Amino acid sequence: MIVHAYYEEDSRVRREAESLVARGRPVDVFALRRAGDDPEAVVEGVHVHRLNVQRHQGAGLGTYLREYLAFLFRAGWAVTRAHRRQRFALVQVHTLPDFLVFAGLPLRLVGVPLVIDLHEAMPEFFRMRFPGAANPVVHRLLVLQERLSVRVASAAITVNDALAARLVAMGVPAAKITVLLNSPSLVRFDQAAYPSRAFCADGTLRLVYAGALTPTYELDVAFEAIARLVSVRPGLSVALEIFGRGDAETPLRALATKLGIADRVTFHGRIPIEDVPAAIAAADIGLAPTRRDPFTDFSLSTKIFEYGAMGKPAVASRLPLVERTFPPGSVTTYAPGDPASLARALLAIVDDRQARDAAVARTSERIRELSWEHEADRLAALVERVAPDRLSSSR
């Protein structure tokens, strides 16, 4: 597997790699290297090769492009050299960027199957992340590189039906696409493994957000909603615990101070994936506030799955895939960008215990249906289908 990420921090790649290892498939991952990390390590049975490229989160477009290209060439060279010793059965490339798939092209040319795992829709992501550089010409070029990247692959994976339908509309054969939901493993997110917290047990409504601090996620709206709660319900003690990092942290801290809620918001920074379930278990409500735009219309927040798996009510932006995935009476939704709507959603959960308990039960049931344990079987079936006669003698 090739991924432009720090392996330990990418939950999807870890789930996929570890599930294959558990089924007896040796897996090597080629990823970024953080300062101070060893070049190689074995993590839960996965052999991780850390290439000397670092992420520059929040940097400008030029820096990102240089970083992507540096990783593309280093990963391509490293995988090609490793193949001479190990004879890989299959190369799987995780995006973004889509064109990273060309790091596996040398092996593809000698007959090794190449799978592209599309985590996002890159053209829409670019338009959201770099609005100043987005224009029709750039968009067409990004769509072109996406099509070429999928075409060179033997098979394509994506994270939901909406993105799969988008690929089919672009001309990708439906038979080439496998959908693997970005759902959590119920072995890792097991609420029975953590102390049970009664709702508002200590007299404080404890909200939790576990995810990136980027403009995609409208924590600014959540902050304004908390300020409204404090104003409308002064007797309600509210605290928000944030676990994550990103370039939006500085403006978010400033906004919390401006709104007078800095003492109610705690920034814990990023924590290991293994610690996320405990952080959620210690809260009352999980937040998944996502800004709505053409990019997020194809998105389904993993945070919703994680909160539900831990038996917590989830409040999420009312996005198309949220409403398609979770039935009425499960996840509580609010109008994206509307702090008043979010505040009302939170108060509805606080004030109606019966509805709250029913929502948790419905969400938990849906998540059991969609858990990674089911998706892992689909991944294993794809690997066996794409490389059926190479697995006994190759990695």
GROMACS .gro file of C-alpha atoms in nm:
model
  395
    1MET     CA    1   0.000   0.000   0.000
    2ILE     CA    2   0.112   0.355  -0.078
    3VAL     CA    3  -0.036   0.648   0.113
    4HIS     CA    4   0.054   1.017   0.139
    5ALA     CA    5  -0.011   1.025   0.514
    6TYR     CA    6   0.147   0.932   0.844
    7TYR     CA    7   0.042   0.569   0.865
    8GLU     CA    8  -0.038   0.565   1.236
    9GLU     CA    9  -0.277   0.858   1.189
   10ASP     CA   10  -0.477   0.728   0.891
   11SER     CA   11  -0.756   0.513   1.033
   12ARG     CA   12  -0.884   0.388   0.696
   13VAL     CA   13  -0.546   0.268   0.574
   14ARG     CA   14  -0.475   0.106   0.910
   15ARG     CA   15  -0.808  -0.077   0.908
   16GLU     CA   16  -0.748  -0.209   0.558
   17ALA     CA   17  -0.388  -0.313   0.620
   18GLU     CA   18  -0.456  -0.474   0.957
   19SER     CA   19  -0.760  -0.663   0.830
   20LEU     CA   20  -0.555  -0.816   0.547
   21VAL     CA   21  -0.276  -0.911   0.786
   22ALA     CA   22  -0.535  -1.076   1.011
   23ARG     CA   23  -0.637  -1.288   0.710
   24GLY     CA   24  -0.281  -1.403   0.651
   25ARG     CA   25  -0.182  -1.150   0.382
   26PRO     CA   26   0.154  -0.982   0.454
   27VAL     CA   27   0.123  -0.605   0.397
   28ASP     CA   28   0.390  -0.340   0.344
   29VAL     CA   29   0.287   0.026   0.363
   30PHE     CA   30   0.492   0.311   0.215
   31ALA     CA   31   0.399   0.636   0.390
   32LEU     CA   32   0.526   0.974   0.513
   33ARG     CA   33   0.779   1.003   0.795
   34ARG     CA   34   0.740   1.236   1.091
   35ALA     CA   35   1.048   1.398   1.241
   36GLY     CA   36   1.204   1.158   1.487
   37ASP     CA   37   1.034   0.845   1.351
   38ASP     CA   38   1.236   0.541   1.250
   39PRO     CA   39   1.250   0.474   0.874
   40GLU     CA   40   1.085   0.135   0.927
   41ALA     CA   41   0.856  -0.020   1.186
   42VAL     CA   42   0.609  -0.302   1.235
   43VAL     CA   43   0.268  -0.177   1.356
   44GLU     CA   44   0.011  -0.443   1.446
   45GLY     CA   45   0.180  -0.682   1.204
   46VAL     CA   46   0.202  -0.429   0.919
   47HIS     CA   47   0.551  -0.347   0.786
   48VAL     CA   48   0.564   0.031   0.756
   49HIS     CA   49   0.825   0.202   0.538
   50ARG     CA   50   0.845   0.570   0.628
   51LEU     CA   51   0.979   0.778   0.340
   52ASN     CA   52   1.157   1.103   0.416
   53VAL     CA   53   0.872   1.337   0.317
   54GLN     CA   54   0.672   1.540   0.570
   55ARG     CA   55   0.325   1.691   0.549
   56HIS     CA   56   0.289   2.070   0.539
   57GLN     CA   57  -0.069   2.108   0.658
   58GLY     CA   58  -0.219   2.446   0.583
   59ALA     CA   59   0.058   2.539   0.338
   60GLY     CA   60   0.013   2.704   0.001
   61LEU     CA   61  -0.060   2.527  -0.326
   62GLY     CA   62   0.303   2.532  -0.444
   63THR     CA   63   0.425   2.365  -0.125
   64TYR     CA   64   0.159   2.096  -0.153
   65LEU     CA   65   0.250   2.026  -0.514
   66ARG     CA   66   0.621   1.991  -0.434
   67GLU     CA   67   0.536   1.765  -0.142
   68TYR     CA   68   0.309   1.545  -0.355
   69LEU     CA   69   0.567   1.513  -0.634
   70ALA     CA   70   0.848   1.437  -0.390
   71PHE     CA   71   0.642   1.159  -0.236
   72LEU     CA   72   0.532   1.028  -0.577
   73PHE     CA   73   0.891   0.976  -0.692
   74ARG     CA   74   1.021   0.846  -0.359
   75ALA     CA   75   0.732   0.603  -0.322
   76GLY     CA   76   0.765   0.480  -0.681
   77TRP     CA   77   1.137   0.419  -0.638
   78ALA     CA   78   1.097   0.253  -0.296
   79VAL     CA   79   0.818   0.020  -0.408
   80THR     CA   80   1.003  -0.078  -0.726
   81ARG     CA   81   1.319  -0.162  -0.530
   82ALA     CA   82   1.123  -0.355  -0.268
   83HIS     CA   83   0.945  -0.554  -0.538
   84ARG     CA   84   1.277  -0.692  -0.662
   85ARG     CA   85   1.324  -0.855  -0.320
   86GLN     CA   86   0.968  -0.936  -0.218
   87ARG     CA   87   0.759  -0.982  -0.533
   88PHE     CA   88   0.438  -0.805  -0.434
   89ALA     CA   89   0.112  -0.967  -0.538
   90LEU     CA   90  -0.072  -0.635  -0.552
   91VAL     CA   91  -0.010  -0.262  -0.514
   92GLN     CA   92  -0.288  -0.049  -0.361
   93VAL     CA   93  -0.255   0.329  -0.377
   94HIS     CA   94  -0.461   0.549  -0.144
   95THR     CA   95  -0.552   0.902  -0.250
   96LEU     CA   96  -0.534   1.202  -0.235
   97PRO     CA   97  -0.369   1.289  -0.470
   98ASP     CA   98  -0.511   1.068  -0.744
   99PHE     CA   99  -0.196   1.082  -0.958
  100LEU     CA  100  -0.005   0.907  -0.681
  101VAL     CA  101  -0.127   0.588  -0.852
  102PHE     CA  102   0.156   0.637  -1.101
  103ALA     CA  103   0.402   0.543  -0.827
  104GLY     CA  104   0.280   0.188  -0.886
  105LEU     CA  105   0.306   0.209  -1.265
  106PRO     CA  106   0.646   0.029  -1.292
  107LEU     CA  107   0.497  -0.274  -1.119
  108ARG     CA  108   0.180  -0.249  -1.326
  109LEU     CA  109   0.394  -0.270  -1.639
  110VAL     CA  110   0.543  -0.602  -1.526
  111GLY     CA  111   0.204  -0.752  -1.451
  112VAL     CA  112   0.135  -0.664  -1.087
  113PRO     CA  113  -0.230  -0.562  -1.036
  114LEU     CA  114  -0.274  -0.199  -0.930
  115VAL     CA  115  -0.571  -0.084  -0.719
  116ILE     CA  116  -0.657   0.282  -0.656
  117ASP     CA  117  -0.843   0.364  -0.333
  118LEU     CA  118  -1.018   0.698  -0.386
  119HIS     CA  119  -1.086   0.851  -0.045
  120GLU     CA  120  -1.220   1.178  -0.190
  121ALA     CA  121  -1.325   1.343  -0.516
  122MET     CA  122  -1.005   1.534  -0.590
  123PRO     CA  123  -1.148   1.800  -0.830
  124GLU     CA  124  -1.413   1.901  -0.575
  125PHE     CA  125  -1.160   1.885  -0.291
  126PHE     CA  126  -0.927   2.122  -0.478
  127ARG     CA  127  -1.206   2.371  -0.542
  128MET     CA  128  -1.291   2.372  -0.171
  129ARG     CA  129  -0.931   2.382  -0.042
  130PHE     CA  130  -0.786   2.631  -0.293
  131PRO     CA  131  -1.073   2.854  -0.409
  132GLY     CA  132  -0.837   3.124  -0.532
  133ALA     CA  133  -0.668   2.886  -0.775
  134ALA     CA  134  -0.986   2.710  -0.887
  135ASN     CA  135  -1.112   2.789  -1.238
  136PRO     CA  136  -1.272   2.590  -1.522
  137VAL     CA  137  -0.937   2.506  -1.685
  138VAL     CA  138  -0.785   2.375  -1.363
  139HIS     CA  139  -1.102   2.179  -1.289
  140ARG     CA  140  -1.090   2.009  -1.631
  141LEU     CA  141  -0.725   1.920  -1.577
  142LEU     CA  142  -0.803   1.770  -1.238
  143VAL     CA  143  -1.087   1.565  -1.385
  144LEU     CA  144  -0.848   1.449  -1.659
  145GLN     CA  145  -0.583   1.334  -1.410
  146GLU     CA  146  -0.856   1.159  -1.212
  147ARG     CA  147  -0.975   0.970  -1.519
  148LEU     CA  148  -0.620   0.873  -1.618
  149SER     CA  149  -0.544   0.761  -1.264
  150VAL     CA  150  -0.848   0.533  -1.253
  151ARG     CA  151  -0.784   0.406  -1.606
  152VAL     CA  152  -0.430   0.291  -1.529
  153ALA     CA  153  -0.553   0.091  -1.228
  154SER     CA  154  -0.676  -0.267  -1.244
  155ALA     CA  155  -0.959  -0.187  -1.002
  156ALA     CA  156  -1.092   0.110  -0.806
  157ILE     CA  157  -1.215   0.140  -0.449
  158THR     CA  158  -1.413   0.432  -0.315
  159VAL     CA  159  -1.581   0.516   0.014
  160ASN     CA  160  -1.953   0.551  -0.066
  161ASP     CA  161  -2.220   0.496  -0.329
  162ALA     CA  162  -2.234   0.864  -0.426
  163LEU     CA  163  -1.867   0.870  -0.522
  164ALA     CA  164  -1.910   0.540  -0.704
  165ALA     CA  165  -2.202   0.684  -0.904
  166ARG     CA  166  -1.988   0.988  -0.984
  167LEU     CA  167  -1.716   0.762  -1.127
  168VAL     CA  168  -1.968   0.569  -1.336
  169ALA     CA  169  -2.100   0.900  -1.473
  170MET     CA  170  -1.741   0.978  -1.577
  171GLY     CA  171  -1.729   0.658  -1.780
  172VAL     CA  172  -1.567   0.418  -1.532
  173PRO     CA  173  -1.723   0.070  -1.569
  174ALA     CA  174  -1.932  -0.013  -1.264
  175ALA     CA  175  -1.769  -0.358  -1.249
  176LYS     CA  176  -1.433  -0.189  -1.187
  177ILE     CA  177  -1.554  -0.015  -0.870
  178THR     CA  178  -1.583  -0.155  -0.519
  179VAL     CA  179  -1.737   0.052  -0.238
  180LEU     CA  180  -1.573   0.012   0.104
  181LEU     CA  181  -1.738   0.235   0.361
  182ASN     CA  182  -1.515   0.436   0.590
  183SER     CA  183  -1.675   0.275   0.894
  184PRO     CA  184  -1.503   0.193   1.223
  185SER     CA  185  -1.403  -0.144   1.356
  186LEU     CA  186  -1.631  -0.243   1.641
  187VAL     CA  187  -1.336  -0.425   1.796
  188ARG     CA  188  -1.160  -0.092   1.845
  189PHE     CA  189  -1.475   0.115   1.907
  190ASP     CA  190  -1.626  -0.112   2.170
  191GLN     CA  191  -1.829   0.081   2.426
  192ALA     CA  192  -1.825  -0.217   2.663
  193ALA     CA  193  -1.449  -0.174   2.700
  194TYR     CA  194  -1.481   0.170   2.864
  195PRO     CA  195  -1.649   0.304   3.178
  196SER     CA  196  -2.012   0.396   3.114
  197ARG     CA  197  -2.099   0.764   3.158
  198ALA     CA  198  -2.454   0.863   3.240
  199PHE     CA  199  -2.578   1.161   3.037
  200CYS     CA  200  -2.457   1.487   3.201
  201ALA     CA  201  -2.334   1.274   3.491
  202ASP     CA  202  -2.127   1.551   3.650
  203GLY     CA  203  -2.380   1.827   3.581
  204THR     CA  204  -2.202   1.934   3.262
  205LEU     CA  205  -2.307   1.870   2.904
  206ARG     CA  206  -1.985   1.737   2.756
  207LEU     CA  207  -1.958   1.768   2.378
  208VAL     CA  208  -1.678   1.601   2.184
  209TYR     CA  209  -1.527   1.657   1.841
  210ALA     CA  210  -1.262   1.414   1.719
  211GLY     CA  211  -1.124   1.511   1.380
  212ALA     CA  212  -0.926   1.757   1.172
  213LEU     CA  213  -0.935   2.131   1.235
  214THR     CA  214  -0.979   2.252   0.877
  215PRO     CA  215  -1.228   2.479   0.700
  216THR     CA  216  -1.424   2.172   0.585
  217TYR     CA  217  -1.551   2.125   0.938
  218GLU     CA  218  -1.755   2.419   1.066
  219LEU     CA  219  -1.641   2.427   1.425
  220ASP     CA  220  -1.693   2.802   1.407
  221VAL     CA  221  -2.066   2.727   1.376
  222ALA     CA  222  -2.041   2.491   1.672
  223PHE     CA  223  -1.874   2.764   1.880
  224GLU     CA  224  -2.153   3.008   1.796
  225ALA     CA  225  -2.410   2.742   1.886
  226ILE     CA  226  -2.246   2.692   2.225
  227ALA     CA  227  -2.252   3.066   2.286
  228ARG     CA  228  -2.626   3.060   2.209
  229LEU     CA  229  -2.680   2.771   2.450
  230VAL     CA  230  -2.504   2.962   2.725
  231SER     CA  231  -2.725   3.263   2.657
  232VAL     CA  232  -3.055   3.078   2.619
  233ARG     CA  233  -2.997   2.824   2.897
  234PRO     CA  234  -2.763   2.995   3.148
  235GLY     CA  235  -2.812   2.718   3.400
  236LEU     CA  236  -2.672   2.457   3.159
  237SER     CA  237  -2.300   2.396   3.199
  238VAL     CA  238  -2.148   2.318   2.858
  239ALA     CA  239  -1.798   2.200   2.768
  240LEU     CA  240  -1.651   2.106   2.431
  241GLU     CA  241  -1.349   1.873   2.410
  242ILE     CA  242  -1.166   1.892   2.076
  243PHE     CA  243  -0.926   1.616   1.972
  244GLY     CA  244  -0.743   1.699   1.650
  245ARG     CA  245  -0.514   1.945   1.480
  246GLY     CA  246  -0.513   2.159   1.168
  247ASP     CA  247  -0.457   2.503   1.022
  248ALA     CA  248  -0.793   2.631   1.156
  249GLU     CA  249  -0.687   2.599   1.521
  250THR     CA  250  -0.552   2.953   1.561
  251PRO     CA  251  -0.862   3.131   1.424
  252LEU     CA  252  -1.083   2.894   1.625
  253ARG     CA  253  -0.905   2.984   1.947
  254ALA     CA  254  -0.951   3.352   1.865
  255LEU     CA  255  -1.322   3.298   1.793
  256ALA     CA  256  -1.374   3.114   2.124
  257THR     CA  257  -1.222   3.411   2.305
  258LYS     CA  258  -1.433   3.659   2.108
  259LEU     CA  259  -1.753   3.467   2.189
  260GLY     CA  260  -1.664   3.444   2.559
  261ILE     CA  261  -1.651   3.063   2.562
  262ALA     CA  262  -1.275   3.005   2.575
  263ASP     CA  263  -1.311   2.852   2.922
  264ARG     CA  264  -1.564   2.602   2.783
  265VAL     CA  265  -1.351   2.477   2.491
  266THR     CA  266  -1.044   2.258   2.538
  267PHE     CA  267  -0.803   2.188   2.250
  268HIS     CA  268  -0.630   1.859   2.325
  269GLY     CA  269  -0.442   1.832   1.995
  270ARG     CA  270  -0.426   1.515   1.796
  271ILE     CA  271  -0.431   1.191   1.992
  272PRO     CA  272  -0.346   0.836   1.878
  273ILE     CA  273  -0.627   0.647   1.707
  274GLU     CA  274  -0.617   0.398   1.992
  275ASP     CA  275  -0.715   0.675   2.239
  276VAL     CA  276  -1.013   0.811   2.044
  277PRO     CA  277  -1.272   0.563   2.181
  278ALA     CA  278  -1.192   0.659   2.541
  279ALA     CA  279  -1.222   1.030   2.456
  280ILE     CA  280  -1.568   0.971   2.307
  281ALA     CA  281  -1.676   0.748   2.595
  282ALA     CA  282  -1.611   1.036   2.837
  283ALA     CA  283  -1.854   1.267   2.652
  284ASP     CA  284  -2.232   1.305   2.619
  285ILE     CA  285  -2.282   1.413   2.255
  286GLY     CA  286  -2.055   1.380   1.952
  287LEU     CA  287  -2.037   1.662   1.698
  288ALA     CA  288  -1.987   1.615   1.324
  289PRO     CA  289  -2.024   1.974   1.193
  290THR     CA  290  -1.945   1.976   0.821
  291ARG     CA  291  -1.972   2.276   0.593
  292ARG     CA  292  -2.190   2.206   0.290
  293ASP     CA  293  -2.042   2.255  -0.058
  294PRO     CA  294  -2.005   2.046  -0.376
  295PHE     CA  295  -1.718   1.857  -0.213
  296THR     CA  296  -1.901   1.757   0.105
  297ASP     CA  297  -2.211   1.657  -0.090
  298PHE     CA  298  -2.007   1.342  -0.159
  299SER     CA  299  -1.891   1.308   0.203
  300LEU     CA  300  -2.004   1.097   0.496
  301SER     CA  301  -1.824   1.176   0.820
  302THR     CA  302  -1.652   0.884   0.991
  303LYS     CA  303  -1.705   1.070   1.316
  304ILE     CA  304  -2.076   0.987   1.309
  305PHE     CA  305  -1.994   0.617   1.295
  306GLU     CA  306  -1.745   0.645   1.580
  307TYR     CA  307  -1.984   0.835   1.809
  308GLY     CA  308  -2.263   0.589   1.739
  309ALA     CA  309  -2.040   0.288   1.793
  310MET     CA  310  -1.956   0.425   2.137
  311GLY     CA  311  -2.327   0.466   2.221
  312LYS     CA  312  -2.330   0.847   2.207
  313PRO     CA  313  -2.592   1.069   2.041
  314ALA     CA  314  -2.448   1.224   1.727
  315VAL     CA  315  -2.530   1.567   1.586
  316ALA     CA  316  -2.430   1.618   1.223
  317SER     CA  317  -2.481   1.863   0.939
  318ARG     CA  318  -2.782   1.777   0.725
  319LEU     CA  319  -2.587   1.651   0.423
  320PRO     CA  320  -2.723   1.425   0.146
  321LEU     CA  321  -2.525   1.116   0.245
  322VAL     CA  322  -2.604   1.157   0.615
  323GLU     CA  323  -2.975   1.149   0.539
  324ARG     CA  324  -2.936   0.861   0.294
  325THR     CA  325  -2.728   0.651   0.533
  326PHE     CA  326  -2.900   0.700   0.866
  327PRO     CA  327  -3.276   0.654   0.908
  328PRO     CA  328  -3.502   0.916   1.070
  329GLY     CA  329  -3.486   0.912   1.446
  330SER     CA  330  -3.119   0.813   1.461
  331VAL     CA  331  -2.857   1.083   1.396
  332THR     CA  332  -2.980   1.433   1.486
  333THR     CA  333  -2.913   1.676   1.203
  334TYR     CA  334  -2.906   2.054   1.174
  335ALA     CA  335  -2.900   2.300   0.885
  336PRO     CA  336  -2.534   2.346   0.781
  337GLY     CA  337  -2.399   2.691   0.861
  338ASP     CA  338  -2.682   2.770   1.104
  339PRO     CA  339  -2.573   2.805   1.471
  340ALA     CA  340  -2.934   2.846   1.587
  341SER     CA  341  -3.031   2.518   1.420
  342LEU     CA  342  -2.737   2.341   1.583
  343ALA     CA  343  -2.823   2.488   1.925
  344ARG     CA  344  -3.183   2.365   1.889
  345ALA     CA  345  -3.060   2.019   1.793
  346LEU     CA  346  -2.842   2.001   2.103
  347LEU     CA  347  -3.120   2.118   2.332
  348ALA     CA  348  -3.360   1.863   2.181
  349ILE     CA  349  -3.119   1.588   2.282
  350VAL     CA  350  -3.074   1.734   2.630
  351ASP     CA  351  -3.447   1.780   2.696
  352ASP     CA  352  -3.591   1.455   2.560
  353ARG     CA  353  -3.434   1.150   2.720
  354GLN     CA  354  -3.671   0.904   2.555
  355ALA     CA  355  -3.597   1.034   2.206
  356ARG     CA  356  -3.226   1.049   2.290
  357ASP     CA  357  -3.212   0.685   2.399
  358ALA     CA  358  -3.413   0.574   2.097
  359ALA     CA  359  -3.179   0.765   1.863
  360VAL     CA  360  -2.873   0.603   2.016
  361ALA     CA  361  -3.029   0.257   1.977
  362ARG     CA  362  -3.124   0.317   1.612
  363THR     CA  363  -2.782   0.461   1.526
  364SER     CA  364  -2.603   0.173   1.697
  365GLU     CA  365  -2.809  -0.080   1.507
  366ARG     CA  366  -2.732   0.089   1.175
  367ILE     CA  367  -2.361   0.102   1.254
  368ARG     CA  368  -2.351  -0.268   1.335
  369GLU     CA  369  -2.491  -0.328   0.987
  370LEU     CA  370  -2.222  -0.108   0.829
  371SER     CA  371  -1.924  -0.187   1.053
  372TRP     CA  372  -1.574  -0.243   0.921
  373GLU     CA  373  -1.601  -0.613   1.005
  374HIS     CA  374  -1.841  -0.645   0.709
  375GLU     CA  375  -1.639  -0.416   0.483
  376ALA     CA  376  -1.316  -0.609   0.556
  377ASP     CA  377  -1.468  -0.918   0.398
  378ARG     CA  378  -1.536  -0.717   0.083
  379LEU     CA  379  -1.176  -0.594   0.074
  380ALA     CA  380  -1.042  -0.948   0.112
  381ALA     CA  381  -1.272  -1.067  -0.168
  382LEU     CA  382  -1.147  -0.787  -0.395
  383VAL     CA  383  -0.782  -0.876  -0.330
  384GLU     CA  384  -0.846  -1.241  -0.405
  385ARG     CA  385  -1.036  -1.151  -0.723
  386VAL     CA  386  -0.774  -0.908  -0.858
  387ALA     CA  387  -0.471  -1.123  -0.774
  388PRO     CA  388  -0.605  -1.479  -0.744
  389ASP     CA  389  -0.296  -1.669  -0.858
  390ARG     CA  390  -0.028  -1.447  -0.702
  391LEU     CA  391  -0.116  -1.460  -0.332
  392SER     CA  392   0.043  -1.794  -0.249
  393SER     CA  393   0.390  -1.691  -0.365
  394SER     CA  394   0.388  -1.312  -0.319
  395ARG     CA  395   0.320  -1.050  -0.059
   0.00000   0.00000   0.00000
